[in-house]
Amino acid sequence: MPPVKCTKAGAGDKGAHDLTGPTMGTQFDAEGNPPAYDIPSQDTYLSISASTSIRAVNRFSKPTNFLYIAKDHGDINETYVIDPSLQIPDSYLLSRNSTNGDCVGERKNVYLHTDHGNIDVNLWIVGRKDLPGPIMRTTMHVSSGYGSLAVKVNAIDNIHPFTLEVTSEEQPVTVFIPRSFHGTFTFSMNGGMSSEVWKHGTHLSALNNRARWFIGDFSVVSGSGFGSGLAEWAPDELRIETGYGYVTIKYVDEV
């Protein structure tokens, strides 16, 4: 099978690195770049406390969980604080179905969709790793039939691993991930990443117009092998599906 063709960033995506291969691109405007960072560990997070962060965004949204918004028309431009540990009785939620449930039938923590509209959302995920019990993955889905997507994921303290699915049929997709992101990034068609993300990326594969990267410290995986060490480590997952839109990935502090 021939390799996926490299698609260089267009004029509107100056500074993005092509995701289908290791080709270097032009760096972003130096005025917009953050200081140099070392590769963070999975337990690294931005130096911001949960109480301070929640107070800062509470004027927009109080913490919620199992958020479900679906529209036929109209944009979704909001800031949401998602607390995966927040218990909400089933009687207050929509019934489980194939859209708001994950692969094992559990509710998604976030489900946002519009058929004919753009989505620009700021998601603040509350960390609760200090609570007893097993680590629960935070699952999120953001999609639009014909609109563009911009999704910012912010970590409040030490968050659990998360899975984010982003789907757009025709328009550009931009995803901003926290510095604590350690895991795989899979996308279809063409795309680019910032110099900071590219510096922390390991290219894994490119097949049938789909590319796969690992973002973060790959020694966490390679050092643990395929035994118990890998089983104990839960990676983040970012999956982006696009028909014709360009994909861009950056760290959230590069906004």
Backbone as numpy.savetxt, mean C-alpha at the origin, in Angstrom:
# Nx Ny Nz CAx CAy CAz Cx Cy Cz
9.46 -17.42 -22.57 8.61 -16.23 -22.57 9.50 -14.99 -22.57
9.31 -14.05 -23.51 10.16 -12.87 -23.55 9.93 -12.00 -22.34
10.96 -11.27 -21.90 10.80 -10.41 -20.73 9.87 -9.25 -21.02
9.31 -8.69 -19.97 8.45 -7.54 -20.12 9.26 -6.35 -20.59
8.73 -5.61 -21.54 9.45 -4.45 -22.04 9.50 -3.37 -20.98
10.66 -2.70 -20.92 10.80 -1.61 -19.97 10.08 -0.39 -20.52
9.28 0.24 -19.69 8.57 1.45 -20.08 9.10 2.59 -19.24
9.76 3.52 -19.88 10.34 4.64 -19.14 9.25 5.61 -18.73
9.51 6.30 -17.64 8.53 7.25 -17.13 8.32 8.36 -18.14
7.07 8.78 -18.29 6.77 9.86 -19.20 7.07 11.20 -18.58
6.73 12.26 -19.32 7.05 13.60 -18.85 6.36 13.90 -17.54
5.16 13.33 -17.35 4.43 13.58 -16.12 4.93 12.75 -14.97
5.84 11.81 -15.19 6.35 10.93 -14.14 7.86 11.05 -14.03
8.38 12.23 -14.27 9.81 12.44 -14.24 10.37 12.05 -12.88
11.42 11.27 -12.90 12.06 10.87 -11.66 11.68 9.48 -11.22
10.73 8.84 -11.87 10.33 7.49 -11.46 11.26 6.47 -12.08
11.59 5.43 -11.32 12.35 4.31 -11.84 11.40 3.31 -12.45
11.76 2.78 -13.62 10.95 1.75 -14.27 10.91 0.51 -13.39
9.74 -0.08 -13.21 9.57 -1.20 -12.30 9.80 -2.55 -12.94
9.88 -2.63 -14.26 10.00 -3.93 -14.89 11.44 -4.41 -14.95
12.37 -3.62 -14.54 13.77 -4.01 -14.55 14.59 -3.07 -13.71
15.89 -3.33 -13.58 16.72 -2.54 -12.69 17.25 -1.26 -13.30
16.72 -0.82 -14.47 17.23 0.37 -15.12 17.06 1.58 -14.23
18.13 2.35 -14.07 18.07 3.55 -13.25 17.35 4.65 -14.00
16.63 5.47 -13.29 15.97 6.62 -13.88 16.54 7.90 -13.30
15.94 9.01 -13.65 16.36 10.29 -13.14 15.75 10.51 -11.77
16.50 11.04 -10.84 15.98 11.25 -9.50 14.91 12.33 -9.51
14.05 12.28 -8.49 13.05 13.31 -8.35 13.71 14.64 -8.02
12.95 15.71 -8.16 13.42 17.03 -7.81 14.05 17.00 -6.42
15.28 17.47 -6.35 16.02 17.38 -5.09 15.31 18.12 -3.97
14.56 19.17 -4.30 13.87 19.92 -3.26 12.75 19.11 -2.61
12.27 18.09 -3.33 11.19 17.28 -2.78 11.66 16.01 -2.11
12.96 15.74 -2.16 13.49 14.49 -1.59 13.70 14.62 -0.09
13.39 13.59 0.69 13.71 13.58 2.11 15.19 13.28 2.31
15.72 13.44 3.54 17.11 13.07 3.79 17.33 11.59 3.55
18.59 11.20 3.43 18.92 9.78 3.19 18.49 8.96 4.39
17.97 7.77 4.13 17.54 6.85 5.18 18.29 5.54 5.04
18.57 4.91 6.18 19.04 3.54 6.15 17.85 2.64 5.88
18.13 1.41 5.41 17.05 0.46 5.19 16.41 0.13 6.53
15.12 0.39 6.70 14.48 0.18 8.00 14.15 -1.28 8.22
14.05 -1.66 9.49 13.60 -3.01 9.81 12.08 -3.03 9.79
11.50 -4.24 9.89 10.04 -4.34 9.83 9.39 -3.64 11.00
10.09 -3.53 12.12 9.51 -2.90 13.29 9.79 -1.40 13.35
10.36 -0.83 12.28 10.64 0.59 12.23 9.38 1.35 11.83
9.15 2.48 12.46 8.03 3.31 12.06 8.44 4.76 12.21
7.69 5.65 11.58 7.99 7.07 11.70 7.84 7.49 13.15
8.67 8.43 13.58 8.67 8.84 14.98 7.46 9.72 15.26
6.32 9.08 15.45 5.08 9.79 15.70 4.23 8.91 16.61
3.75 9.45 17.70 3.03 8.64 18.67 1.59 8.46 18.25
0.98 7.39 18.75 -0.41 7.11 18.37 -1.33 8.22 18.83
-1.16 8.69 20.08 -2.06 9.72 20.60 -1.92 11.01 19.82
-0.68 11.42 19.53 -0.47 12.64 18.76 -1.03 12.51 17.36
-0.81 11.36 16.71 -1.28 11.15 15.35 -2.79 11.17 15.28
-3.44 10.45 16.21 -4.89 10.38 16.17 -5.50 11.75 16.45
-4.92 12.52 17.38 -5.43 13.87 17.63 -5.31 14.72 16.38
-4.20 14.53 15.63 -3.96 15.36 14.45 -4.98 15.08 13.35
-5.45 13.83 13.25 -6.37 13.49 12.16 -7.81 13.35 12.63
-8.05 13.47 13.93 -9.41 13.28 14.44 -10.37 14.35 13.94
-9.84 15.51 13.54 -10.73 16.54 13.03 -11.33 16.11 11.69
-10.72 15.10 11.05 -11.25 14.58 9.79 -12.08 13.32 10.02
-11.62 12.44 10.89 -12.30 11.15 11.04 -11.89 10.50 12.35
-12.87 9.94 13.07 -12.56 9.17 14.26 -12.23 7.74 13.84
-11.49 6.99 14.68 -11.11 5.62 14.31 -12.32 4.76 13.98
-12.17 3.94 12.97 -13.22 3.02 12.56 -12.58 1.71 12.13
-13.40 0.75 11.75 -12.91 -0.54 11.27 -13.97 -1.15 10.36
-13.54 -2.02 9.47 -14.45 -2.66 8.50 -15.22 -1.61 7.69
-14.51 -0.56 7.30 -15.12 0.53 6.54 -15.49 0.07 5.14
-16.73 0.33 4.73 -17.21 -0.10 3.41 -17.92 1.07 2.74
-17.36 1.54 1.60 -17.97 2.62 0.83 -17.94 2.22 -0.64
-19.10 2.19 -1.28 -19.20 1.85 -2.69 -20.15 2.83 -3.36
-19.69 3.43 -4.47 -20.49 4.42 -5.19 -20.58 4.06 -6.67
-21.71 4.42 -7.29 -21.80 4.33 -8.74 -21.14 5.54 -9.39
-21.34 6.72 -8.80 -20.78 7.96 -9.33 -20.21 8.78 -8.16
-19.25 9.64 -8.49 -18.71 10.53 -7.47 -17.35 10.12 -6.98
-16.60 11.12 -6.50 -15.25 10.90 -5.99 -15.30 10.51 -4.52
-14.19 9.94 -4.06 -13.98 9.67 -2.63 -12.69 10.38 -2.24
-12.81 11.48 -1.52 -11.66 12.26 -1.07 -11.77 12.43 0.44
-11.12 11.55 1.19 -11.30 11.55 2.63 -10.02 11.12 3.35
-10.00 11.39 4.65 -8.99 10.86 5.56 -9.68 9.93 6.54
-9.15 8.72 6.69 -9.75 7.74 7.58 -8.69 7.21 8.54
-9.08 7.07 9.81 -8.24 6.41 10.80 -8.80 5.00 10.98
-7.98 4.00 10.69 -8.42 2.60 10.75 -7.74 1.92 11.94
-8.54 1.46 12.88 -8.03 0.71 14.03 -8.45 -0.75 13.87
-7.55 -1.61 13.39 -7.92 -3.02 13.15 -8.35 -3.77 14.40
-8.00 -3.24 15.58 -8.39 -3.91 16.82 -9.77 -3.48 17.31
-10.36 -2.49 16.66 -11.67 -1.99 17.08 -12.76 -3.02 16.78
-13.48 -3.44 17.81 -14.53 -4.44 17.66 -15.87 -3.74 17.40
-16.47 -4.05 16.24 -17.77 -3.49 15.88 -18.74 -4.65 15.69
-19.87 -4.66 16.38 -20.82 -5.78 16.25 -21.29 -5.97 14.81
-21.51 -7.21 14.43 -21.97 -7.52 13.08 -23.28 -6.82 12.75
-24.11 -6.59 13.74 -25.41 -5.97 13.49 -25.29 -4.54 12.98
-24.12 -3.92 13.16 -23.90 -2.56 12.68 -23.23 -2.54 11.31
-22.88 -3.69 10.78 -22.12 -3.77 9.54 -22.93 -4.43 8.44
-22.53 -4.17 7.19 -23.14 -4.86 6.07 -22.82 -6.35 6.16
-23.68 -7.17 5.61 -23.44 -8.60 5.63 -22.19 -8.95 4.83
-21.52 -10.01 5.20 -20.33 -10.45 4.48 -20.71 -10.88 3.06
-19.85 -10.53 2.10 -20.05 -10.98 0.73 -18.70 -11.07 0.04
-18.71 -11.34 -1.26 -17.46 -11.57 -1.99 -16.64 -10.31 -2.15
-17.24 -9.13 -1.98 -16.49 -7.89 -2.17 -15.84 -7.40 -0.89
-16.57 -7.44 0.22 -15.99 -6.91 1.45 -15.32 -7.97 2.31
-15.22 -9.20 1.79 -14.55 -10.27 2.52 -13.23 -10.64 1.89
-12.31 -11.18 2.70 -11.03 -11.61 2.17 -11.12 -13.08 1.74
-9.95 -13.68 1.45 -9.94 -15.03 0.89 -10.46 -16.09 1.87
-10.46 -15.80 3.14 -10.95 -16.77 4.13 -12.30 -16.35 4.71
-12.93 -15.36 4.09 -14.25 -14.95 4.52 -14.30 -13.90 5.60
-13.14 -13.43 6.06 -13.12 -12.37 7.06 -13.36 -11.02 6.38
-13.94 -10.10 7.12 -14.20 -8.78 6.56 -12.90 -8.03 6.27
-12.89 -7.29 5.17 -11.78 -6.38 4.92 -11.89 -5.20 5.87
-10.75 -4.73 6.35 -10.76 -3.58 7.24 -11.15 -2.30 6.50
-10.84 -2.26 5.20 -11.21 -1.11 4.36 -11.64 -1.63 2.99
-12.79 -1.15 2.51 -13.22 -1.42 1.14 -13.78 -0.13 0.57
-13.10 0.43 -0.45 -13.52 1.68 -1.09 -13.61 1.46 -2.59
-14.75 1.82 -3.18 -14.92 1.64 -4.63 -15.86 2.69 -5.19
-15.53 3.19 -6.38 -16.43 4.03 -7.15 -16.33 3.61 -8.61
-17.48 3.50 -9.28 -17.46 3.11 -10.69 -16.99 4.24 -11.58
-17.53 5.45 -11.37 -17.22 6.59 -12.22 -16.78 7.75 -11.33
-15.56 7.70 -10.85 -15.04 8.75 -10.00 -13.60 8.48 -9.63
-12.95 9.51 -9.09 -11.57 9.40 -8.63 -11.55 9.15 -7.12
-10.47 8.54 -6.65 -10.29 8.31 -5.22 -8.96 8.90 -4.79
-9.00 9.71 -3.73 -7.80 10.28 -3.13 -7.98 10.17 -1.62
-7.37 9.16 -1.01 -7.61 8.89 0.41 -6.31 8.83 1.19
-6.43 9.24 2.44 -5.36 9.18 3.42 -5.77 8.17 4.47
-5.08 7.04 4.55 -5.42 5.98 5.50 -4.39 5.95 6.62
-4.83 6.21 7.84 -3.97 6.14 9.02 -4.27 4.83 9.74
-3.29 3.93 9.77 -3.48 2.62 10.39 -2.91 2.64 11.80
-3.74 2.29 12.77 -3.33 2.31 14.17 -2.60 1.03 14.51
-1.43 1.15 15.12 -0.64 -0.01 15.52 -1.10 -0.56 16.86
-1.19 -1.88 16.93 -1.62 -2.54 18.18 -0.82 -3.82 18.40
0.47 -3.83 18.06 1.25 -5.05 18.22 1.49 -5.41 19.68
1.23 -4.47 20.59 1.45 -4.75 22.00 0.30 -5.55 22.61
-0.81 -5.70 21.87 -1.94 -6.44 22.41 -1.67 -7.94 22.36
-2.18 -8.71 23.34 -1.99 -10.17 23.31 -2.78 -10.81 22.18
-2.39 -12.03 21.84 -3.10 -12.75 20.79 -2.30 -12.80 19.50
-2.79 -13.55 18.51 -2.06 -13.71 17.26 -2.05 -12.41 16.44
-1.03 -12.28 15.58 -0.96 -11.13 14.69 -2.04 -11.25 13.63
-2.86 -10.23 13.51 -3.93 -10.22 12.52 -3.56 -9.27 11.39
-3.64 -9.76 10.16 -3.32 -8.94 9.00 -4.43 -7.92 8.75
-4.03 -6.69 8.44 -4.96 -5.64 8.04 -5.16 -5.72 6.53
-6.40 -5.84 6.07 -6.68 -6.00 4.64 -7.45 -4.79 4.13
-7.02 -4.26 2.97 -7.61 -3.05 2.40 -7.78 -3.21 0.90
-8.87 -2.66 0.37 -9.14 -2.69 -1.07 -9.61 -1.32 -1.51
-8.97 -0.77 -2.57 -9.36 0.53 -3.13 -9.44 0.36 -4.64
-10.57 0.75 -5.26 -10.71 0.53 -6.70 -11.64 1.56 -7.33
-11.44 1.76 -8.64 -12.31 2.61 -9.44 -12.41 2.03 -10.84
-13.62 2.11 -11.40 -13.79 1.60 -12.75 -13.13 2.47 -13.80
-13.32 3.80 -13.67 -12.82 4.71 -14.71 -12.08 5.91 -14.15
-11.77 5.91 -12.86 -11.11 7.06 -12.26 -9.68 6.79 -11.85
-8.97 7.86 -11.50 -7.60 7.75 -11.00 -7.62 7.47 -9.50
-6.51 6.91 -9.00 -6.42 6.53 -7.60 -5.15 7.09 -6.98
-5.29 7.65 -5.78 -4.15 8.07 -4.97 -4.41 7.59 -3.55
-3.56 6.70 -3.05 -3.76 6.09 -1.74 -2.51 6.31 -0.90
-2.69 6.95 0.26 -1.59 7.18 1.19 -1.82 6.32 2.43
-0.85 5.46 2.75 -0.95 4.60 3.93 0.04 5.12 4.97
-0.48 5.56 6.11 0.34 6.09 7.20 0.31 5.11 8.37
1.46 4.88 8.98 1.55 3.97 10.12 1.58 4.78 11.41
0.62 4.51 12.30 0.62 5.09 13.64 1.22 4.05 14.58
2.45 4.29 14.99 3.20 3.34 15.79 3.45 2.06 14.99
3.60 0.94 15.69 4.08 -0.30 15.08 2.89 -1.12 14.59
2.55 -0.98 13.30 1.34 -1.61 12.79 1.58 -3.07 12.42
0.50 -3.82 12.38 0.54 -5.20 11.90 0.80 -5.21 10.40
1.23 -6.35 9.84 1.37 -6.45 8.38 0.03 -6.15 7.70
0.09 -5.57 6.51 -1.15 -5.27 5.80 -1.08 -5.74 4.36
-2.26 -5.98 3.80 -2.42 -6.26 2.38 -3.27 -5.15 1.78
-2.77 -4.53 0.72 -3.49 -3.47 0.03 -3.66 -3.85 -1.43
-4.91 -3.95 -1.88 -5.23 -4.19 -3.28 -5.73 -2.88 -3.89
-5.15 -2.48 -5.02 -5.55 -1.25 -5.69 -5.83 -1.58 -7.15
-7.02 -1.21 -7.64 -7.43 -1.58 -9.00 -8.03 -0.38 -9.71
-7.53 -0.10 -10.92 -8.09 0.94 -11.77 -8.03 0.46 -13.21
-9.12 0.59 -13.94 -9.16 0.07 -15.30 -8.36 0.91 -16.28
-8.45 2.25 -16.17 -7.91 3.08 -17.23 -7.01 4.22 -16.76
-7.10 4.64 -15.52 -6.45 5.87 -15.08 -5.21 5.58 -14.21
-4.37 6.62 -13.98 -3.14 6.43 -13.19 -3.43 6.02 -11.75
-2.46 5.32 -11.18 -2.53 4.88 -9.79 -1.25 5.32 -9.08
-1.40 6.01 -7.95 -0.26 6.40 -7.12 -0.49 5.89 -5.71
0.48 5.16 -5.18 0.37 4.61 -3.83 1.57 5.07 -3.02
1.30 5.59 -1.83 2.34 6.03 -0.90 2.35 5.05 0.28
3.49 4.40 0.51 3.59 3.39 1.56 4.41 3.92 2.73
4.19 3.39 3.94 5.00 3.81 5.08 6.42 3.25 4.99
7.34 3.90 5.68 8.73 3.42 5.69 8.84 2.03 6.29
7.87 1.63 7.09 7.92 0.31 7.73 7.55 -0.81 6.77
7.15 -0.49 5.53 6.72 -1.52 4.58 7.85 -2.50 4.31
7.58 -3.78 4.54 8.50 -4.86 4.20 7.67 -5.98 3.58
7.81 -6.16 2.27 7.04 -7.20 1.62 7.04 -7.05 0.12
6.06 -7.66 -0.53 6.05 -7.74 -1.98 5.14 -6.68 -2.59
5.53 -6.26 -3.78 4.78 -5.30 -4.58 4.60 -5.92 -5.95
3.35 -6.21 -6.32 3.04 -6.83 -7.61 2.16 -5.88 -8.40
2.47 -5.69 -9.69 1.69 -4.76 -10.49 1.58 -5.28 -11.91
0.59 -4.78 -12.63 0.41 -5.13 -14.03 0.73 -3.93 -14.90
1.13 -4.21 -16.13 1.44 -3.19 -17.13 2.66 -2.36 -16.69
2.58 -1.04 -16.85 3.77 -0.21 -16.67 3.71 0.58 -15.36
4.89 0.97 -14.89 4.92 1.71 -13.65 6.30 2.22 -13.30
6.37 3.00 -12.23 7.64 3.56 -11.78 7.61 3.78 -10.28
8.78 3.89 -9.68 8.88 4.12 -8.25 9.87 5.24 -7.99
9.75 5.86 -6.83 10.67 6.93 -6.47 12.06 6.37 -6.21
13.04 7.25 -6.21 14.42 6.83 -5.97 14.58 6.18 -4.60
13.84 6.69 -3.59 13.94 6.13 -2.25 13.40 4.70 -2.20
12.26 4.46 -2.82 11.69 3.12 -2.84 12.57 2.19 -3.67
13.03 2.68 -4.81 13.90 1.87 -5.68 15.15 1.42 -4.93
15.69 2.29 -4.09 16.91 1.98 -3.33 16.68 0.81 -2.38
15.45 0.62 -1.92 15.12 -0.45 -0.98 14.43 -1.62 -1.65
14.45 -1.67 -3.00 13.72 -2.69 -3.73 14.61 -3.79 -4.27
14.08 -4.99 -4.33 14.73 -6.15 -4.95 13.81 -6.69 -6.04
14.28 -6.70 -7.28 13.46 -7.16 -8.40 13.40 -8.68 -8.39
12.20 -9.24 -8.39 12.03 -10.69 -8.29 11.63 -11.34 -9.60
10.72 -10.72 -10.36 10.26 -11.37 -11.59 9.54 -10.38 -12.49
9.42 -10.78 -13.77 8.62 -10.05 -14.76 8.12 -11.07 -15.77
6.81 -11.28 -15.82 6.25 -12.32 -16.69 4.83 -11.94 -17.07
4.53 -12.07 -18.38 3.17 -11.81 -18.86 2.65 -10.44 -18.41
3.48 -9.42 -18.63 3.10 -8.04 -18.29 2.83 -7.83 -16.81
3.42 -8.66 -15.97 3.33 -8.47 -14.53 4.73 -8.52 -13.93
5.00 -7.59 -13.06 6.30 -7.53 -12.39 6.11 -7.68 -10.89
7.13 -8.20 -10.23 7.07 -8.44 -8.79 8.38 -7.98 -8.16
8.25 -7.16 -7.12 9.40 -6.64 -6.38 9.22 -6.95 -4.90
10.36 -6.99 -4.20 10.34 -7.00 -2.74 10.85 -5.64 -2.28
10.08 -4.97 -1.43 10.47 -3.67 -0.90 10.83 -3.83 0.57
12.03 -3.42 0.94 12.47 -3.53 2.32 13.76 -4.32 2.41
14.10 -4.72 3.62 15.34 -5.45 3.88 15.14 -6.92 3.54
15.67 -7.35 2.40 15.45 -8.72 1.94 16.18 -9.74 2.81
17.15 -9.31 3.60 17.86 -10.25 4.47 16.93 -10.86 5.51
15.82 -10.18 5.82 14.84 -10.75 6.75 14.31 -12.06 6.21
14.13 -12.12 4.87 13.62 -13.33 4.24 14.75 -14.30 3.95
15.80 -13.82 3.28 16.88 -14.71 2.86 17.61 -15.30 4.04
17.65 -14.57 5.16 18.34 -15.08 6.33 17.56 -16.14 7.08
16.24 -16.16 6.88 15.42 -17.11 7.61 15.16 -18.39 6.83
15.46 -18.36 5.52 15.24 -19.55 4.71 13.77 -19.86 4.58
13.45 -21.14 4.46 12.06 -21.53 4.28 11.57 -22.36 5.46
12.21 -22.21 6.60 11.80 -22.95 7.77 10.94 -22.12 8.69
11.10 -22.34 9.99 10.24 -21.69 10.96 10.43 -20.19 10.97
11.64 -19.71 10.66 11.89 -18.28 10.69 11.01 -17.53 9.72
10.87 -18.06 8.50 10.03 -17.41 7.50 8.57 -17.48 7.89
8.17 -18.60 8.49 6.77 -18.75 8.88 6.38 -17.74 9.95
7.33 -17.36 10.81 7.04 -16.43 11.88 7.02 -14.99 11.39
7.61 -14.74 10.23 7.68 -13.38 9.71 6.57 -13.16 8.70
5.74 -12.15 8.92 4.59 -11.89 8.05 4.88 -10.66 7.20
4.97 -10.80 5.88 5.29 -9.66 5.02 4.06 -8.80 4.73
4.31 -7.55 4.39 3.27 -6.71 3.82 3.06 -7.11 2.36
1.90 -6.77 1.81 1.60 -7.07 0.41 0.92 -5.88 -0.24
1.42 -5.49 -1.41 0.80 -4.44 -2.21 0.56 -5.00 -3.60
-0.70 -5.06 -4.02 -1.05 -5.59 -5.33 -1.82 -4.53 -6.11
-1.31 -4.18 -7.29 -1.92 -3.14 -8.10 -2.30 -3.71 -9.46
-3.55 -3.55 -9.84 -4.05 -3.99 -11.14 -4.49 -2.77 -11.93
-3.94 -2.61 -13.13 -4.34 -1.51 -14.00 -4.53 -2.02 -15.41
-5.46 -1.39 -16.13 -5.62 -1.71 -17.53 -4.65 -0.93 -18.39
-4.74 0.42 -18.31 -3.89 1.27 -19.14 -3.20 2.36 -18.32
-3.52 2.49 -17.06 -2.96 3.57 -16.26 -1.54 3.30 -15.81
-0.80 4.38 -15.55 0.58 4.30 -15.09 0.60 4.17 -13.57
1.46 3.31 -13.06 1.57 3.05 -11.62 2.80 3.78 -11.07
2.62 4.49 -9.96 3.72 5.14 -9.26 3.66 4.75 -7.79
4.81 4.40 -7.22 4.88 4.08 -5.80 5.96 4.93 -5.15
5.61 5.53 -3.99 6.53 6.38 -3.24 6.35 6.09 -1.75
7.31 6.57 -0.94 7.10 6.55 0.51 6.18 7.71 0.88
5.41 7.52 1.95 4.39 8.50 2.30 5.02 9.82 2.74
6.26 9.81 3.22 6.90 11.07 3.59 7.52 11.77 2.39
7.29 11.24 1.18 7.72 11.90 -0.05 6.59 12.69 -0.70
5.45 12.78 -0.02 4.30 13.51 -0.58 4.68 14.97 -0.76
